[in-house]
Amino acid sequence: MAYRVLRELWAFRTSLVFWLVPLVFCPLPIYYAWTDFYTEAACGYVVIIMAFYWSCEVVPIGVTSLLPVVLLPALGIQSARDVCSNYMTDVTMLFIGGLMLAAAVQRWNLHKRFALRALMLFGTEPKWLMLGFMCVSAFLSMWISNTATTAMMAPVASAMLDEMRQEEEQEEEEENDTNDDLELKEVKTVDDPSVAKDLESRNMTPNGETVVGSVEVHVGNTKPPVVDDKTRRRRDLRDKGLLLCVCQAANIGGIASLTGTSPNLVCAREMDAQFPDGPGIDFATWFFFGFPTMVLCLVLAWVCLSFMYFGCSLCTGSCSCCQRRTRSRRHDAITKAYAELGPMTFAEGAALFHFVLMVLLWFFRDLRFISLESGRAAGWTYFFVPGYFTDGAVCITVAFSLFFFPSEKPRFLCCRSSVDDRPGPVPALLDWRSFSDRMPWFVPFIFGGGIALAGGVTASGLATWLGDQFSKVDGLPDWALLLVVCAAVAAFTEFATNSSGPSILLPILARMAERLCINPYYLMVPASISASFSFMLPVATMPNAIIYSYGKLSVLDMMKSGIWLNVLCLLVLMLTTHTLGIAVYGVDQFPSWATCLRDGVVTSNTTVGITPMA
């Protein structure tokens, strides 16, 4: 009886969360309704509702992200005009422009050409095949969404595994045919003694003996191939490893570039909002810190997954002859798929040109490490009004070109390739339908909802209050505080969207940094990166869910590898923060554009810095 009741309650769990969470926590704003703490309590109520709705997916997460438009004005925290302005910002345009370029790359299969070419270079032995899948997935995830990367690479990995299974079964059948040639499979009776004697003389009887009136002759093998348990387990582990590496690499690859994943953009937006006088975060500075961090995490993830799924020797356990034959077949399959793409088309070259152009414009927009006589940083934005041309403007400029740049060589006057070509317009690299079909429209809502919620946390004073509470850990070493913060964010994003954690925590960390007189970059950038360390559960990210949907991995499989990847990546992040963070962001010193409020008193910012690691 009790089991049946619990099962029915579980079936209606989303409805229960939808109604119970607001009712259970409604005393929070009611109790403080006539006190000075009301706005903080009311905003905390909104944060709790959003956190539960995001985590449990009571309604689509994109729809949940629209709740700040209703709740913040209703509770008197912010006006609807101020809340709605958070849903379309410069960082949002940067994200949309990046998706436009990704749609053009996907439309003309440039990503597929790159992926197959890379797999040809890495080889087809499982450990190198895993490295190839991880490198390709991580690189693609730097520029297109983690979900799109996994959706493209997972079928390639699955097809490769199916091909490997078929080859191994075929080899086993051939091996059984060879080993069982001397086994009795069928009996033919020969009644004529003269024929039997003739067969015996030619050594065609199974054992060289003559049976009176008959002879036994082997005619074929009908025994099915036998696979022992050890071989079956080895293959299952290999399949799990080669599938799991795709989503893990996609999650890791997103941390390398500013547009790689939404937590990076949330961090850039919050740095601008919390510290308007600061230098902020642009594509170049993020890349110089994020890319080396990503490479180290990727290498350690490959070593960890290889050890877990291929063993200490990282080998398959097959004989060398079979290995060479299998590798040759896999390489032939990849080469054939690459050859089917044909030579690079005009459209692929044009998409590649726009991709390279955007990256170069991002890198050379603002070279802060080169100062000119006027005090401004070098870069092509020197010729524009300072601060007017941002990464978002660059992205939209290049993306706009995609909608009129031709996808074929123009057929006009001297540009015509032959006399047979009829003059006339050609399709553009990207049209609205192609972009709309590939555009995850819920993502800008999630991104905007996170920014709106962060704005409410700041405007209500909740961030300041929580920052004051957390500043009581002043006796804790800075590196230990950073480790706790990053581990907490990584754990939170296992159950919620990876942008929701930074959206809620970054305003709090900004106030905490000022209270503890720590460089805000020291806490905010690593916390945002750790939001991408969602390796343990299928619900953590869409890449995890896509791989889990193939049915070859259990939740326990993901947790066993995910916990180790979390530990390794957090250690790498600690290392790069205390090395590259000093070089790129100067995290060892408190900056002049922030206010040090140790014990509520403004302190000179020239004498404070982070405590060194033991």
XYZ file of C-alpha atoms in Angstrom:
614
model
C 0.000 0.000 0.000
C 2.712 2.429 1.017
C 4.758 1.526 -2.030
C 1.819 2.250 -4.331
C 1.250 5.628 -2.695
C 4.921 6.561 -3.029
C 4.937 5.473 -6.656
C 1.941 7.678 -7.427
C 3.502 10.620 -5.598
C 6.684 10.113 -7.604
C 4.660 10.153 -10.805
C 3.325 13.588 -9.811
C 6.615 14.870 -8.403
C 6.827 17.871 -10.736
C 3.329 18.996 -9.792
C 4.158 18.592 -6.110
C 7.300 20.687 -6.465
C 5.379 23.303 -8.452
C 2.858 23.850 -5.635
C 4.732 22.908 -2.468
C 7.910 24.961 -2.909
C 6.162 28.378 -3.066
C 3.833 27.386 -0.206
C 6.520 25.975 2.082
C 8.836 28.985 1.715
C 6.202 31.746 1.583
C 6.653 32.533 5.330
C 10.089 33.921 4.462
C 8.900 37.164 2.798
C 5.781 37.341 4.996
C 7.739 37.245 8.262
C 10.027 40.101 7.176
C 7.303 42.073 5.368
C 7.449 45.112 7.687
C 11.174 45.119 8.398
C 14.253 46.555 6.717
C 15.234 43.028 5.698
C 12.170 42.532 3.486
C 13.812 42.984 0.063
C 16.611 40.569 0.937
C 14.120 37.983 2.226
C 11.818 38.420 -0.766
C 14.722 37.994 -3.194
C 15.830 34.894 -1.291
C 12.316 33.535 -1.792
C 12.624 34.100 -5.551
C 16.055 32.441 -5.629
C 14.720 29.359 -3.812
C 11.784 28.994 -6.209
C 14.025 29.416 -9.251
C 16.584 26.930 -7.911
C 13.951 24.230 -7.304
C 12.167 24.830 -10.600
C 15.441 24.781 -12.542
C 16.689 21.653 -10.777
C 13.458 19.655 -11.015
C 12.436 20.992 -14.451
C 8.894 21.577 -13.237
C 8.294 23.432 -16.487
C 10.757 23.827 -19.378
C 13.839 25.572 -18.037
C 13.508 28.326 -20.627
C 10.036 29.123 -19.274
C 11.292 29.035 -15.681
C 13.863 31.637 -16.702
C 11.025 34.087 -17.406
C 9.805 34.042 -13.790
C 11.960 37.026 -12.685
C 9.861 39.210 -15.004
C 6.859 38.343 -12.807
C 8.251 37.723 -9.329
C 10.745 40.563 -8.928
C 8.227 43.353 -9.725
C 5.439 41.588 -7.793
C 7.545 41.482 -4.624
C 8.742 45.067 -5.014
C 12.372 44.264 -5.723
C 12.803 45.714 -9.226
C 10.585 47.244 -11.870
C 9.579 45.145 -14.856
C 11.391 47.598 -17.137
C 14.675 47.019 -15.319
C 14.182 43.256 -15.213
C 13.346 42.936 -18.912
C 16.432 44.916 -19.918
C 18.559 41.999 -18.689
C 17.206 39.663 -21.354
C 18.892 41.411 -24.280
C 22.377 42.637 -23.451
C 25.685 42.927 -25.253
C 26.703 39.508 -23.962
C 23.422 38.022 -25.201
C 24.141 39.392 -28.667
C 27.612 37.867 -28.474
C 26.007 34.502 -27.765
C 23.445 34.804 -30.579
C 26.081 35.921 -33.085
C 28.221 32.927 -32.184
C 25.263 30.623 -32.769
C 24.733 32.186 -36.205
C 28.304 31.373 -37.197
C 27.931 27.863 -35.766
C 24.758 27.369 -37.824
C 26.622 28.322 -41.011
C 29.450 25.906 -40.178
C 26.960 23.107 -39.523
C 24.882 23.852 -42.617
C 27.839 23.258 -44.949
C 29.310 20.327 -42.946
C 32.584 22.091 -42.252
C 32.556 20.635 -38.731
C 32.158 17.096 -40.128
C 35.116 17.564 -42.480
C 37.252 18.773 -39.604
C 36.159 15.916 -37.319
C 36.857 13.154 -39.847
C 40.194 14.687 -40.811
C 41.259 14.836 -37.190
C 40.251 11.200 -36.593
C 42.366 10.184 -39.594
C 45.368 11.854 -37.987
C 44.925 10.373 -34.504
C 44.648 6.749 -35.591
C 42.134 4.031 -34.796
C 43.553 2.192 -31.800
C 40.999 2.680 -28.968
C 43.209 4.829 -26.737
C 44.156 7.127 -29.643
C 40.636 7.017 -31.013
C 39.436 8.259 -27.625
C 41.998 11.060 -27.707
C 40.865 11.966 -31.204
C 37.198 12.106 -30.202
C 38.053 14.192 -27.151
C 40.225 16.690 -29.017
C 37.670 17.145 -31.790
C 34.777 17.480 -29.338
C 36.676 19.956 -27.175
C 37.733 22.089 -30.138
C 34.228 22.211 -31.604
C 32.794 23.001 -28.183
C 34.971 26.110 -28.044
C 32.965 27.663 -30.872
C 29.581 25.949 -31.021
C 27.348 24.835 -28.175
C 28.222 21.777 -26.113
C 24.882 20.259 -27.060
C 25.434 20.705 -30.801
C 28.948 19.290 -30.503
C 27.753 16.176 -28.705
C 24.787 15.737 -31.036
C 27.217 15.721 -33.972
C 30.013 13.597 -32.482
C 27.928 10.988 -30.637
C 26.513 9.382 -33.822
C 30.033 9.245 -35.266
C 31.293 7.463 -32.151
C 28.300 5.118 -32.076
C 28.712 4.204 -35.750
C 32.414 3.567 -35.175
C 31.607 1.238 -32.273
C 29.062 -0.677 -34.348
C 31.653 -1.098 -37.097
C 34.200 -2.351 -34.583
C 31.697 -4.878 -33.206
C 30.917 -6.227 -36.670
C 34.612 -6.559 -37.537
C 35.358 -8.423 -34.311
C 32.451 -10.822 -34.813
C 33.613 -11.484 -38.365
C 37.164 -12.175 -37.172
C 35.869 -14.581 -34.522
C 33.859 -16.491 -37.112
C 36.948 -16.791 -39.318
C 39.047 -17.926 -36.361
C 36.476 -20.556 -35.390
C 36.403 -21.811 -38.979
C 40.175 -22.280 -38.876
C 40.360 -23.938 -35.466
C 37.457 -26.320 -36.028
C 38.489 -27.739 -39.411
C 39.225 -31.132 -37.824
C 35.977 -31.399 -35.897
C 33.232 -33.831 -36.940
C 30.298 -31.743 -38.115
C 28.348 -34.018 -40.464
C 28.503 -37.710 -41.384
C 28.323 -39.052 -44.882
C 27.991 -42.819 -45.297
C 29.683 -44.448 -48.263
C 28.418 -47.999 -48.824
C 30.740 -48.901 -51.676
C 33.966 -50.398 -50.156
C 35.990 -49.493 -53.233
C 35.083 -45.805 -52.834
C 35.900 -45.924 -49.141
C 39.287 -47.470 -49.883
C 39.991 -44.797 -52.473
C 39.132 -42.029 -49.970
C 41.359 -43.608 -47.355
C 44.262 -43.806 -49.764
C 43.935 -40.092 -50.482
C 43.792 -39.262 -46.757
C 40.291 -37.799 -46.951
C 38.816 -39.599 -43.919
C 38.737 -37.714 -40.621
C 41.036 -40.105 -38.786
C 42.621 -42.194 -41.527
C 40.641 -45.325 -40.563
C 38.300 -47.318 -42.804
C 34.879 -48.205 -41.552
C 33.448 -51.358 -43.048
C 30.860 -50.348 -45.592
C 31.087 -46.632 -44.730
C 33.408 -43.658 -44.199
C 32.991 -40.379 -42.229
C 33.728 -37.204 -44.196
C 33.889 -33.602 -42.748
C 31.787 -31.191 -44.780
C 31.706 -27.852 -42.918
C 31.499 -25.795 -39.692
C 28.152 -24.755 -38.307
C 29.353 -23.886 -34.775
C 28.493 -20.292 -33.778
C 31.285 -18.017 -32.528
C 31.820 -18.093 -28.772
C 32.740 -14.909 -26.859
C 34.026 -15.382 -23.330
C 32.908 -13.119 -20.473
C 36.265 -11.372 -20.246
C 36.167 -10.344 -23.895
C 32.562 -9.221 -23.578
C 33.367 -7.071 -20.521
C 36.358 -5.562 -22.290
C 34.232 -4.580 -25.269
C 31.502 -3.146 -23.063
C 34.069 -1.035 -21.226
C 35.534 0.153 -24.511
C 32.093 1.162 -25.803
C 31.316 3.029 -22.598
C 34.633 4.854 -22.633
C 34.440 5.955 -26.262
C 30.907 7.281 -25.785
C 31.513 8.909 -22.425
C 34.609 10.754 -23.616
C 32.512 12.730 -26.126
C 30.253 14.453 -23.603
C 33.038 14.933 -21.045
C 35.288 16.563 -23.644
C 32.421 18.780 -24.823
C 31.880 19.974 -21.248
C 35.595 20.641 -20.801
C 36.089 22.317 -24.185
C 33.532 25.013 -23.445
C 35.754 26.636 -20.824
C 38.450 27.582 -23.354
C 36.712 30.516 -25.062
C 34.372 33.234 -23.867
C 31.588 32.046 -26.165
C 32.141 28.353 -25.444
C 29.428 28.019 -22.803
C 26.965 30.254 -20.997
C 28.696 30.451 -17.551
C 31.635 32.204 -19.227
C 29.324 34.861 -20.620
C 27.530 35.196 -17.289
C 30.897 35.895 -15.665
C 31.765 38.568 -18.229
C 28.364 40.195 -17.757
C 28.602 40.179 -13.963
C 32.120 41.620 -13.969
C 30.833 44.552 -16.017
C 27.740 44.950 -13.834
C 29.441 44.636 -10.442
C 32.607 46.582 -11.315
C 31.812 49.082 -14.089
C 35.162 50.837 -13.619
C 37.146 47.636 -14.062
C 38.720 46.294 -17.261
C 36.101 43.550 -17.532
C 36.599 40.330 -19.470
C 37.014 40.085 -23.223
C 37.636 37.184 -25.563
C 41.431 37.446 -25.532
C 41.932 37.599 -21.762
C 39.530 34.735 -21.202
C 41.235 32.633 -23.882
C 44.722 33.155 -22.433
C 43.460 31.795 -19.111
C 40.786 29.328 -20.222
C 42.570 27.571 -23.079
C 45.591 26.275 -21.095
C 43.206 25.246 -18.320
C 41.110 23.336 -20.838
C 44.142 21.579 -22.342
C 45.379 20.373 -18.957
C 41.911 19.187 -17.947
C 41.477 17.411 -21.282
C 44.796 15.560 -21.038
C 44.111 14.412 -17.479
C 40.570 13.396 -18.435
C 41.963 11.295 -21.294
C 44.470 9.597 -18.992
C 41.776 8.968 -16.378
C 39.205 7.564 -18.815
C 41.840 5.482 -20.614
C 42.974 3.960 -17.332
C 39.393 3.235 -16.244
C 38.176 1.728 -19.517
C 41.322 0.331 -21.163
C 43.424 -0.610 -18.146
C 47.016 0.133 -17.223
C 48.455 -0.976 -20.564
C 45.827 0.962 -22.516
C 45.625 -1.927 -24.974
C 42.773 -3.996 -26.303
C 44.193 -7.397 -25.510
C 43.868 -8.768 -29.056
C 46.662 -10.332 -31.035
C 48.878 -7.991 -33.039
C 47.685 -9.413 -36.349
C 44.047 -8.823 -35.444
C 44.916 -5.349 -34.164
C 46.581 -4.375 -37.418
C 43.706 -5.738 -39.468
C 41.089 -4.025 -37.301
C 42.929 -0.694 -37.312
C 43.240 -0.885 -41.075
C 39.511 -1.447 -41.473
C 38.619 1.406 -39.134
C 40.996 3.732 -40.920
C 39.503 2.711 -44.251
C 35.999 3.435 -42.943
C 36.997 6.929 -41.765
C 38.893 7.608 -44.992
C 35.885 6.528 -47.035
C 33.568 8.821 -45.080
C 35.996 11.707 -45.565
C 36.338 10.974 -49.287
C 32.554 11.045 -49.664
C 32.633 14.718 -48.660
C 34.616 15.486 -51.803
C 36.900 18.498 -52.181
C 36.225 21.578 -50.077
C 33.414 23.603 -51.607
C 33.176 27.351 -52.032
C 30.614 27.482 -49.206
C 32.886 25.602 -46.802
C 35.767 27.920 -47.622
C 33.560 30.965 -47.100
C 32.321 29.662 -43.739
C 35.915 28.954 -42.698
C 36.897 32.487 -43.745
C 34.176 34.018 -41.554
C 35.190 31.785 -38.658
C 38.860 32.792 -38.850
C 37.927 36.450 -39.360
C 35.792 36.506 -36.222
C 38.503 34.905 -34.095
C 41.147 37.352 -35.355
C 38.890 40.342 -34.735
C 38.236 39.106 -31.205
C 41.912 38.604 -30.427
C 43.168 41.900 -31.813
C 40.276 44.074 -30.680
C 41.943 45.264 -27.508
C 45.582 44.309 -26.842
C 45.787 45.387 -23.213
C 49.365 44.210 -22.798
C 50.487 46.832 -25.360
C 49.924 50.398 -24.151
C 50.184 53.363 -26.507
C 51.309 56.881 -25.706
C 47.729 58.041 -25.266
C 47.253 55.519 -22.461
C 44.915 53.398 -24.539
C 45.565 49.768 -25.375
C 46.654 48.795 -28.868
C 44.209 47.102 -31.199
C 41.942 47.955 -34.097
C 39.357 49.529 -31.750
C 41.864 52.347 -31.263
C 40.208 54.032 -34.245
C 36.769 53.985 -32.586
C 35.301 55.665 -29.533
C 36.723 53.921 -26.433
C 34.446 51.240 -25.043
C 31.916 51.437 -27.874
C 32.966 48.443 -29.974
C 32.650 45.242 -27.936
C 32.986 41.529 -28.664
C 29.223 41.405 -29.192
C 29.421 44.052 -31.909
C 32.220 42.112 -33.628
C 30.183 38.927 -33.523
C 27.059 40.508 -35.001
C 29.116 42.239 -37.714
C 30.529 38.941 -38.959
C 27.217 37.113 -38.459
C 25.373 39.743 -40.504
C 27.723 39.050 -43.411
C 26.640 35.397 -43.449
C 23.179 36.358 -44.672
C 24.387 37.988 -47.900
C 27.780 36.386 -48.587
C 27.284 33.913 -51.498
C 27.485 30.168 -50.919
C 28.647 29.601 -54.515
C 31.087 31.362 -56.762
C 29.241 34.416 -58.132
C 27.913 34.045 -61.663
C 28.320 37.622 -62.740
C 30.408 39.083 -65.604
C 34.062 38.083 -65.169
C 33.260 36.017 -62.069
C 31.410 33.409 -64.122
C 33.271 30.096 -64.084
C 32.218 29.042 -67.602
C 30.119 30.187 -70.526
C 27.455 27.635 -69.581
C 26.714 29.282 -66.235
C 23.651 31.424 -66.329
C 24.070 34.775 -64.613
C 21.990 35.381 -61.512
C 22.062 35.509 -57.714
C 23.153 32.532 -55.635
C 21.963 31.482 -52.155
C 23.641 33.085 -49.151
C 25.773 31.158 -46.685
C 22.963 31.318 -44.157
C 19.248 31.982 -44.357
C 16.807 32.572 -41.533
C 15.181 29.133 -41.738
C 18.538 27.349 -41.503
C 19.501 29.463 -38.514
C 16.112 29.127 -36.835
C 16.120 25.337 -37.159
C 19.519 25.111 -35.444
C 18.947 27.849 -32.873
C 18.146 26.621 -29.331
C 15.752 29.449 -28.563
C 15.410 28.529 -24.903
C 19.099 29.230 -24.234
C 18.897 33.063 -24.487
C 15.959 32.910 -22.069
C 18.028 30.855 -19.618
C 20.921 33.245 -20.031
C 18.711 36.331 -19.632
C 16.863 34.824 -16.683
C 20.140 34.176 -14.910
C 21.274 37.764 -15.461
C 17.877 39.087 -14.322
C 18.037 36.968 -11.171
C 21.589 38.142 -10.500
C 20.429 41.736 -10.946
C 17.671 41.155 -8.400
C 20.126 39.605 -5.939
C 22.298 42.710 -6.229
C 19.500 45.306 -6.198
C 17.779 43.761 -3.169
C 20.926 43.771 -1.069
C 20.883 39.981 -0.717
C 24.329 39.712 -2.308
C 25.771 42.188 0.200
C 24.129 40.417 3.150
C 25.331 36.980 2.069
C 28.769 38.406 1.324
C 28.914 39.713 4.888
C 27.949 36.301 6.252
C 30.543 34.470 4.192
C 33.210 37.035 5.049
C 33.219 35.605 8.560
C 35.477 32.864 7.201
C 38.293 35.425 7.132
C 40.599 33.014 8.947
C 40.376 30.479 6.115
C 43.271 30.636 3.619
C 42.273 32.143 0.305
C 43.166 29.011 -1.658
C 41.011 26.890 0.669
C 38.119 29.332 0.266
C 38.511 29.157 -3.506
C 38.502 25.354 -3.431
C 35.315 25.295 -1.339
C 33.580 27.780 -3.653
C 34.533 25.905 -6.832
C 33.569 22.529 -5.371
C 30.202 23.931 -4.264
C 29.485 25.349 -7.725
C 30.495 22.092 -9.416
C 28.229 20.121 -7.064
C 25.296 22.516 -7.571
C 25.472 22.296 -11.354
C 25.118 18.512 -11.200
C 21.454 19.132 -10.387
C 20.733 22.432 -12.165
C 21.661 24.218 -15.382
C 25.294 25.274 -15.501
C 24.335 28.949 -15.927
C 22.009 29.075 -12.910
C 24.770 28.518 -10.348
C 27.008 31.388 -11.510
C 23.969 33.642 -11.972
C 23.078 33.266 -8.309
C 26.563 33.076 -6.787
C 28.634 35.607 -8.748
C 27.028 38.737 -7.211
C 27.570 37.170 -3.794
C 31.198 36.366 -4.602
C 31.749 39.937 -5.813
C 30.649 41.332 -2.438
C 32.600 38.645 -0.582
C 35.761 39.587 -2.481
C 35.398 43.212 -1.381
C 34.751 42.199 2.221
C 37.806 39.933 2.276
C 39.916 42.283 0.124
C 40.481 39.607 -2.505
C 40.755 40.328 -6.211
C 37.246 39.664 -7.634
C 38.782 37.786 -10.565
C 40.245 35.315 -8.060
C 36.809 34.069 -7.020
C 34.507 34.866 -9.934
C 36.424 33.441 -12.907
C 37.266 30.029 -11.341
C 33.714 29.741 -9.976
C 32.317 30.265 -13.472
C 34.687 27.700 -14.975
C 33.862 25.117 -12.310
C 30.209 25.330 -13.411
C 31.304 23.415 -16.524
C 32.591 20.497 -14.436
C 29.240 18.687 -14.653
C 30.412 15.143 -15.277
C 28.481 12.923 -12.874
C 24.773 12.853 -13.739
C 22.767 12.644 -16.976
C 20.585 15.572 -15.856
C 23.581 17.850 -15.300
C 23.998 18.902 -18.941
C 22.460 18.151 -22.297
C 25.684 16.455 -23.559
C 25.461 14.003 -20.654
C 21.798 13.335 -21.412
C 22.511 12.724 -25.112
C 25.192 10.129 -24.371
C 23.056 8.503 -21.676
C 20.185 8.148 -24.160
C 22.222 5.612 -26.183
C 21.544 3.065 -23.440
C 25.115 1.799 -23.029
C 25.888 3.762 -19.861
C 24.287 3.616 -16.436
C 24.112 6.469 -13.940
C 26.668 4.604 -11.829
C 29.065 4.493 -14.794
C 28.858 8.256 -15.172
C 29.273 8.841 -11.443
C 32.349 6.593 -11.137
C 34.233 8.468 -13.829
C 32.664 11.852 -13.085
C 33.864 12.051 -9.497
C 37.475 11.541 -10.583
C 37.155 14.072 -13.386
C 35.708 16.598 -10.945
C 38.640 16.147 -8.574
C 41.268 16.359 -11.328
C 39.713 19.388 -13.012
C 39.332 21.253 -9.713
C 43.014 20.644 -8.946
C 43.979 21.916 -12.401
C 41.816 24.992 -11.867
C 43.534 25.676 -8.552
C 46.920 25.393 -10.264
C 46.117 27.675 -13.197
C 44.419 30.255 -10.965
C 47.599 30.658 -8.919
C 49.843 30.781 -11.989
C 48.069 31.982 -15.126
C 45.591 33.942 -13.013
C 48.424 36.086 -11.719
C 49.787 36.704 -15.221
C 46.446 37.389 -16.936
C 44.243 38.925 -14.232
C 46.718 39.895 -11.494
C 44.788 37.934 -8.881
C 47.631 38.257 -6.368
C 46.849 41.955 -5.830
C 43.656 43.788 -4.940
C 42.774 46.141 -7.835
C 42.198 49.885 -7.636
C 38.811 49.655 -9.378
C 37.292 47.659 -6.480
C 36.685 48.743 -2.893
C 38.288 46.861 -0.024
C 35.838 46.812 2.903
C 37.601 44.734 5.526
C 35.492 44.983 8.711
C 33.348 47.570 6.947
C 36.257 50.034 6.637
C 37.807 51.100 3.349
C 41.371 49.794 3.281
C 44.313 50.719 1.072
C 44.314 48.334 -1.846
C 48.050 48.393 -2.424
C 48.956 46.103 0.464
C 46.481 43.260 0.196
C 46.631 40.103 -1.872
C 45.889 36.420 -1.760
C 47.457 34.164 0.829
C 49.876 31.717 -0.807
C 49.101 28.018 -1.016
C 50.912 25.840 1.479
